[in-house]
GROMACS .gro file of C-alpha atoms in nm:
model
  304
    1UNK     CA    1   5.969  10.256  10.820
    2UNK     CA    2   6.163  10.265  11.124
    3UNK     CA    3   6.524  10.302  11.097
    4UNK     CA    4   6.775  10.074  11.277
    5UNK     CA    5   7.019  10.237  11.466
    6UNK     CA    6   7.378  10.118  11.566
    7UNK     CA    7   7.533  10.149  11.868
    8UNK     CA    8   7.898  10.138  11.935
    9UNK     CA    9   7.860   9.821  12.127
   10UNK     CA   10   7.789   9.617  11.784
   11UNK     CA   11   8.091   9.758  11.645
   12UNK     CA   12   8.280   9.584  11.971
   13UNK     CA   13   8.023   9.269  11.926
   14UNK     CA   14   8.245   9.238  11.530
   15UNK     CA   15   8.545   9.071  11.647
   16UNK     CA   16   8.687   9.074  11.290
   17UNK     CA   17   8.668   9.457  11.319
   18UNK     CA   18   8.744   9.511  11.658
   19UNK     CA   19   9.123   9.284  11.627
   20UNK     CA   20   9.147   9.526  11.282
   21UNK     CA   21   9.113   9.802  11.480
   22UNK     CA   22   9.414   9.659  11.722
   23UNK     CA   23   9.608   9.598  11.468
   24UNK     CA   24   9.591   9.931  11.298
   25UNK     CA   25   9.676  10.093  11.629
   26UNK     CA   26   9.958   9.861  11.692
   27UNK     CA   27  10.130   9.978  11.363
   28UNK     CA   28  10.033  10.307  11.418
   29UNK     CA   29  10.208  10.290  11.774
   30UNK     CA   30  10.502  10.080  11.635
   31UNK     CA   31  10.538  10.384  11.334
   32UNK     CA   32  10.565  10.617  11.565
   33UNK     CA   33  10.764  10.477  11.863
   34UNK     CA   34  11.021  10.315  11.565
   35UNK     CA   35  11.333  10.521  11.661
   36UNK     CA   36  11.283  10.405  12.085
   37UNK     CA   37  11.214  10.016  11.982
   38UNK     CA   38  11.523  10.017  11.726
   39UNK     CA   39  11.736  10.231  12.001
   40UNK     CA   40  11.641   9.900  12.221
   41UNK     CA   41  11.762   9.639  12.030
   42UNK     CA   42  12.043   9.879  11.990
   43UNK     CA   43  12.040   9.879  11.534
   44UNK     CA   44  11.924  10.078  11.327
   45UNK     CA   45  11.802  10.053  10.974
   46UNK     CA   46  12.147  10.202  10.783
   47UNK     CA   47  12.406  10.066  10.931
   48UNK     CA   48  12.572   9.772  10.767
   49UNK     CA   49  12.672   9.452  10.933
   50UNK     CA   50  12.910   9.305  10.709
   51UNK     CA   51  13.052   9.067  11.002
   52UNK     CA   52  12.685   8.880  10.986
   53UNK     CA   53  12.713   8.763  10.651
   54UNK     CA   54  12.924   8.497  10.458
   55UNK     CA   55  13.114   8.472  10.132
   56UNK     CA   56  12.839   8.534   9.940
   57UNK     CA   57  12.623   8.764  10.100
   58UNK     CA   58  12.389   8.568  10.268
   59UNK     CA   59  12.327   8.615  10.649
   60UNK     CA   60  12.520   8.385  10.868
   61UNK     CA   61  12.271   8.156  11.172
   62UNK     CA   62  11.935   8.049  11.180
   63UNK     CA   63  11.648   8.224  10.991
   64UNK     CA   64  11.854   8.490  10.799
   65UNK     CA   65  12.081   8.603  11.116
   66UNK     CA   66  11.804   8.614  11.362
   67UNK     CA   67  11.980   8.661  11.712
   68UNK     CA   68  11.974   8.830  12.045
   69UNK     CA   69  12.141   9.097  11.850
   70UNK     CA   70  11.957   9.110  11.492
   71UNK     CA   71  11.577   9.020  11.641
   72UNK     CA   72  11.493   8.962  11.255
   73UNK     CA   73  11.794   8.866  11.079
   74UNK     CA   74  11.949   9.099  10.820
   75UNK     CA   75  11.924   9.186  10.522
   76UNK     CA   76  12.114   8.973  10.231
   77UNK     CA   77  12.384   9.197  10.060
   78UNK     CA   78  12.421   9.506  10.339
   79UNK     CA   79  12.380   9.285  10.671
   80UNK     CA   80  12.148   9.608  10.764
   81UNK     CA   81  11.903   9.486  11.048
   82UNK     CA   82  11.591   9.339  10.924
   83UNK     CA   83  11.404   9.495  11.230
   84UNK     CA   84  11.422   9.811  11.206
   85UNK     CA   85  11.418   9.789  10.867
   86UNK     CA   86  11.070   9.687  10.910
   87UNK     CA   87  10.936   9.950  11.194
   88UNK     CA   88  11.076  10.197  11.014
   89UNK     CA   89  10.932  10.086  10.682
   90UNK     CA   90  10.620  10.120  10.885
   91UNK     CA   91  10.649  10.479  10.935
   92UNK     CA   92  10.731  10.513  10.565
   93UNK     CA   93  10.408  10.265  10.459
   94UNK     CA   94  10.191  10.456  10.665
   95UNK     CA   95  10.315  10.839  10.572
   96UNK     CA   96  10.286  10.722  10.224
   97UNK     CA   97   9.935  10.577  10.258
   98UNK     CA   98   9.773  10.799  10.508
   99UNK     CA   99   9.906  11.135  10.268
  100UNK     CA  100   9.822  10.984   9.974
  101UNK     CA  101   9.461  10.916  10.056
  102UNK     CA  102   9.395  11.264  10.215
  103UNK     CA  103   9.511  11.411   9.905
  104UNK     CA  104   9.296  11.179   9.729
  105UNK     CA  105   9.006  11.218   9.954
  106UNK     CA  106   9.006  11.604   9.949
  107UNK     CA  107   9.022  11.621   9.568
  108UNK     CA  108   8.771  11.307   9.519
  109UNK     CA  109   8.489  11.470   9.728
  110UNK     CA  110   8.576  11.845   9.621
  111UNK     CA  111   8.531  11.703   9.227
  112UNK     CA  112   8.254  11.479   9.304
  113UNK     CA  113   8.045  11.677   9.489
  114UNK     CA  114   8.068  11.964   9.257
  115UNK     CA  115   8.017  11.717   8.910
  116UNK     CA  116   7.721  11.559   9.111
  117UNK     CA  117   7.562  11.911   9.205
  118UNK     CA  118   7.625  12.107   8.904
  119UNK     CA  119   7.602  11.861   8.643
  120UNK     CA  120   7.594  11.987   8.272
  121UNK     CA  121   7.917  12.040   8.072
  122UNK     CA  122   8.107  12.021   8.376
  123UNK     CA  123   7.976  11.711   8.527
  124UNK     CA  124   8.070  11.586   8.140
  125UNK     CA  125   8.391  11.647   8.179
  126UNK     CA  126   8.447  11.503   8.526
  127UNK     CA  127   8.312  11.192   8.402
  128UNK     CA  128   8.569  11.168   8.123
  129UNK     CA  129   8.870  11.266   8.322
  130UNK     CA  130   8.784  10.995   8.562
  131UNK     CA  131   8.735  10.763   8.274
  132UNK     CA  132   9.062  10.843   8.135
  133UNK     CA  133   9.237  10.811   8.500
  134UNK     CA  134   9.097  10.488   8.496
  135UNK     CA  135   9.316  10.351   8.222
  136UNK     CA  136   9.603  10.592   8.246
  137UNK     CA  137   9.953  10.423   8.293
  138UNK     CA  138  10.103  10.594   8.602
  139UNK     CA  139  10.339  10.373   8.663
  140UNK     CA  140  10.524  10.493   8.358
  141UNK     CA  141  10.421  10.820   8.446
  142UNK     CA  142  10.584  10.791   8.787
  143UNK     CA  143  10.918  10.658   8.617
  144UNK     CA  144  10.909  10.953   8.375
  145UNK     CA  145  10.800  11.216   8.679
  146UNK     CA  146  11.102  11.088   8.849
  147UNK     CA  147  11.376  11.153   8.563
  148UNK     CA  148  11.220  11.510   8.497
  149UNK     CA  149  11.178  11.630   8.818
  150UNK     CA  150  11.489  11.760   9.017
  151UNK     CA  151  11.664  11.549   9.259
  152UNK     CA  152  11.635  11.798   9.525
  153UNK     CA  153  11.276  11.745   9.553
  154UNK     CA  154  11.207  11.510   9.785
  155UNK     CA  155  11.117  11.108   9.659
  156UNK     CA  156  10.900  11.035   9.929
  157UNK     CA  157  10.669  11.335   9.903
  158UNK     CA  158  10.676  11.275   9.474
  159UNK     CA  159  10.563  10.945   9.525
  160UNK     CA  160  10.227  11.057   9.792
  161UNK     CA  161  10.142  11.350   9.545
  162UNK     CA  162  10.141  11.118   9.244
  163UNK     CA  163   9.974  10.846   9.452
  164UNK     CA  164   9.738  11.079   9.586
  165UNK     CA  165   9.676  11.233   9.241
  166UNK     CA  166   9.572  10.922   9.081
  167UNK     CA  167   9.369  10.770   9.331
  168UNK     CA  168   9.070  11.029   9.393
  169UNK     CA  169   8.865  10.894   9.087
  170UNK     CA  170   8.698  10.618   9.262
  171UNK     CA  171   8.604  10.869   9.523
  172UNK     CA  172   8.479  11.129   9.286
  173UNK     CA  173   8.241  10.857   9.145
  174UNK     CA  174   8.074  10.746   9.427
  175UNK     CA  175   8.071  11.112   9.605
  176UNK     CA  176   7.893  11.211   9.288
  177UNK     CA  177   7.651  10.951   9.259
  178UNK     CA  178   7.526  11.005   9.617
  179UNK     CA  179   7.520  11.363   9.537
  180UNK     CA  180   7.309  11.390   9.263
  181UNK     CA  181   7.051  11.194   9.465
  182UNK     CA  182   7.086  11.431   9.770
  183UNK     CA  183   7.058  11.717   9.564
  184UNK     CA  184   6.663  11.579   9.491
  185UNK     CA  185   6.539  11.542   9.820
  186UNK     CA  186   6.282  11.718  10.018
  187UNK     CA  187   6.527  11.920  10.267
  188UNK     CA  188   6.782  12.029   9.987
  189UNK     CA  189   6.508  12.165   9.750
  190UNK     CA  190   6.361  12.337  10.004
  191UNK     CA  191   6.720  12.549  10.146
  192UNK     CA  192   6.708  12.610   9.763
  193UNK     CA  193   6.343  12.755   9.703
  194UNK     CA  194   6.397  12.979  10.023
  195UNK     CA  195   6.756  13.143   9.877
  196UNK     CA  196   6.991  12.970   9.979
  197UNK     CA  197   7.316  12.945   9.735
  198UNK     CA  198   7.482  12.667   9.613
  199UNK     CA  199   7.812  12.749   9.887
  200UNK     CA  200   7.518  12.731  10.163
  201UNK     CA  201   7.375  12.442  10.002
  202UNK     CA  202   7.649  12.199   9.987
  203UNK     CA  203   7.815  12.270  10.271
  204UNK     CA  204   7.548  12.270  10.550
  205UNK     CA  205   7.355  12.008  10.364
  206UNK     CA  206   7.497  11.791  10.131
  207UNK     CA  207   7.875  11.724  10.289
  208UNK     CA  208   7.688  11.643  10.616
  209UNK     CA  209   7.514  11.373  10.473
  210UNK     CA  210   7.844  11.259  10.288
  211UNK     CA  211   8.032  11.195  10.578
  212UNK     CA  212   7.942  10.820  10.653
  213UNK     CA  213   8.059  10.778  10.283
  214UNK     CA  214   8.370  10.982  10.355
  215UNK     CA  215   8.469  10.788  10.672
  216UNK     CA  216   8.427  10.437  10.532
  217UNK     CA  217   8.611  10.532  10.181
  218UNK     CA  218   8.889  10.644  10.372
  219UNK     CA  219   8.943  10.332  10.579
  220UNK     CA  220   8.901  10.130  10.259
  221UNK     CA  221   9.148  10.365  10.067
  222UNK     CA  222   9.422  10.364  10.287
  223UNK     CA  223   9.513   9.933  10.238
  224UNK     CA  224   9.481  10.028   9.898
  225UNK     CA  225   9.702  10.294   9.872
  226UNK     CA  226   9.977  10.133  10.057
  227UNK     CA  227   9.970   9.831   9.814
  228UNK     CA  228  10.078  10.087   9.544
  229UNK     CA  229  10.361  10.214   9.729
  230UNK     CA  230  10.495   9.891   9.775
  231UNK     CA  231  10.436   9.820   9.476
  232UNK     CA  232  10.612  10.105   9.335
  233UNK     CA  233  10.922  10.076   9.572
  234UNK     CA  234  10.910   9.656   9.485
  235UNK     CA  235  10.953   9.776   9.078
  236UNK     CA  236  11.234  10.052   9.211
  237UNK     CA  237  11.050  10.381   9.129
  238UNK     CA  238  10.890  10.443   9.490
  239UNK     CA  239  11.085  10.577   9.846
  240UNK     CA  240  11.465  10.560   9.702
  241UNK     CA  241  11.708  10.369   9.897
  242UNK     CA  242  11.837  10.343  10.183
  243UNK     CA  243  11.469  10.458  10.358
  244UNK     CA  244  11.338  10.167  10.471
  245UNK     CA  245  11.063  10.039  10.253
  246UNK     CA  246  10.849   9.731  10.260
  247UNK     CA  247  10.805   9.688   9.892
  248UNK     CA  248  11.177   9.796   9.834
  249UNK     CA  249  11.257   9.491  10.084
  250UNK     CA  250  11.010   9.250   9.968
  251UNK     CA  251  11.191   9.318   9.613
  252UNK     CA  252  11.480   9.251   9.683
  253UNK     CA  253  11.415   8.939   9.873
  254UNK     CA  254  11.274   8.820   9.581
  255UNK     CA  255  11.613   8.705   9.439
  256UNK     CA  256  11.703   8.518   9.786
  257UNK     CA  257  11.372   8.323   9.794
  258UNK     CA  258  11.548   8.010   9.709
  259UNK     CA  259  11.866   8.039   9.941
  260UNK     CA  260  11.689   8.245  10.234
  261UNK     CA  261  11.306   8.281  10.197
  262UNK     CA  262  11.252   8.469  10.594
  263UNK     CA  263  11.433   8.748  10.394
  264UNK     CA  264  11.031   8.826  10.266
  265UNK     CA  265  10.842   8.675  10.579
  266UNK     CA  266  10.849   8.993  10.822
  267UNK     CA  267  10.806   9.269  10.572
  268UNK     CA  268  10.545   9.101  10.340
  269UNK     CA  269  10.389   8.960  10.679
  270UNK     CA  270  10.340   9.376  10.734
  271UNK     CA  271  10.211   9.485  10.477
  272UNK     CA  272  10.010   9.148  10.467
  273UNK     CA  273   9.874   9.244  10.830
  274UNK     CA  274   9.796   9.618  10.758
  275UNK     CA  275   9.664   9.572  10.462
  276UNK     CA  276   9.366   9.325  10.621
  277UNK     CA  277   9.330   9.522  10.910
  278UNK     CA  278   9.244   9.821  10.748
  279UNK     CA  279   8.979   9.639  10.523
  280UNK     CA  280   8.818   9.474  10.801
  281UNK     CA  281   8.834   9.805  11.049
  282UNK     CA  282   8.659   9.998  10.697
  283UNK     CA  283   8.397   9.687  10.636
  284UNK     CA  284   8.312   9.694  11.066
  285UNK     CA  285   8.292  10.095  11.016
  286UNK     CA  286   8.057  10.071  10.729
  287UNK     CA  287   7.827   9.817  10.915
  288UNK     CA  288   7.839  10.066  11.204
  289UNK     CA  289   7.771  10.407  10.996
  290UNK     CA  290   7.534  10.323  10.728
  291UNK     CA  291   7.221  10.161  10.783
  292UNK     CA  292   7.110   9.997  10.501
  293UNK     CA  293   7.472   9.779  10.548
  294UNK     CA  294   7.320   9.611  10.821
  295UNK     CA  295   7.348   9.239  10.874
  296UNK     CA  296   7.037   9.084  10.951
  297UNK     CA  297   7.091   8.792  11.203
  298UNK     CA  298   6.786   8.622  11.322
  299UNK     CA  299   6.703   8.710  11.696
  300UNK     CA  300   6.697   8.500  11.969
  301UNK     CA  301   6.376   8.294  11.992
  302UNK     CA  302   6.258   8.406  11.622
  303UNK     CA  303   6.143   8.194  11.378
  304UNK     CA  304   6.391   8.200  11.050
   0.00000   0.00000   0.00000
């Protein structure tokens, strides 16, 4: 059976893919360029504008303040521009999610690739701990973590090793399934028949033929990750104020919705954005990278 191969040039033939991948880089670039664009407009994301709001608290001009001066209005309450609160929520979004899910990653394959090889008692036990992860409340967790632990330690970093620390079990599962059907074949039998240990084994043969898996979970994993930060700053127990969050903002335009609704349109828009471009730069990955993913299209001339 001959097996199809993919070329980079079907990955640029996926359009959906291909404007995911444009948009990842474009946050990436605007994450890490935040400081220079905000130092343009000439705001930054802590300093109140008090002068650009009314009575009442609610940002003075069309679309929430939006002006030569505030390129996204300001925020309700503070008068802090909406801009920068926004590229630099992106390098907070991204920190959190990219951390978070190479945390997760490296103790998802480590766990599932050792349950899946070794099986027995300890493979058991994996498989209950992931079970148990599963339905685990960490939200209440994360509340509790963050009255316990000391307010020197810093918020941000608590919230990716919490994030990261319940988000490997999906990983684990998978890693382990494909593991315990690598460990059968032909080439991994043989390394074992001839000596070689199980260090040898799973490191020169089984992670190699893990890494498709590993690529494409990771992609997929990071959309999802960021969805819980923002989910965690939008309930008030993720990054603590004033660093700029999307969730935190998207929160707290909640209670403007009726009086000034473009309050939520540029941060959820964001995470909205990243969130899809992620998943469809992971789905045109995994059409790339594995093989039996392919879409059969009918060629040109055949008969359907």
């Amino acid at each position: 059976m001959m097996r199809t191969r993919r070329h980079p040039r079907q990955f640029l033939a996926d359009r959906w893919a291909v404007a995911g991948g444009v948009v990842v880089a474009g946050f990436l670039l605007v994450a890490a360029t935040a400081s220079a664009l905000t130092a343009v407009e000439g705001q930054d994301p802590y300093t109140y504008h008090l002068d650009a709001l009314d009575d009442t608290g609610r940002p003075v001009g069309f679309g929430g303040g939006i002006s030569g001066t505030h390129w996204f209005g300001v925020e309700p309450l503070t008068g802090r521009d909406l801009f920068a609160i926004v590229t630099h929520g992106a390098q907070t979004s991204l920190t959190v999610g990219l951390a978070a899910t190479v945390i997760a990653m490296l103790i998802g394959v480590l766990v599932g690739v050792t349950a899946g090889f070794f099986g027995g008692w300890y493979d058991r036990l994996v498989s209950r701990a992931i079970d148990v992860l599963y339905g685990f409340p960490y939200l209440v967790f994360m509340i509790a973590l963050g009255a316990v632990v000391s307010a020197k330690f810093p918020r941000t970093w608590l919230v990716v090793l919490v994030i990261g620390a319940f988000g490997w079990p999906t990983v684990a599962r998978v890693v382990r399934g494909q593991t315990l059907a690598l460990k059968h074949r032909t080439f991994v039998v043989a390394s074992t028949a001839m000596g070689a240990g199980p260090g040898h084994v799973l490191v020169r043969q089984i992670l190699p033929h893990l890494g498709v898996t590993i690529i494409v979970y990771t992609t997929i994993l990071i959309p999802g990750l960021i969805g819980v930060e923002a989910a965690l700053s939008f309930l008030g127990v993720g990054v603590p104020a004033p660093t700029p969050s999307w969730g935190r903002s998207i929160g707290e335009g909640v209670g403007w919705v009726q009086t000034d609704p473009m309050f939520l349109v540029f941060p959820g828009g964001a995470l909205f954005a990243i969130t899809l471009a992620f998943n469809l730069l992971g789905d045109g990955l995994r059409d790339l990278l594995d093989p039996r993913s392919v879409r059969r299209r009918p060629e040109a001339g055949a008969r359907p």
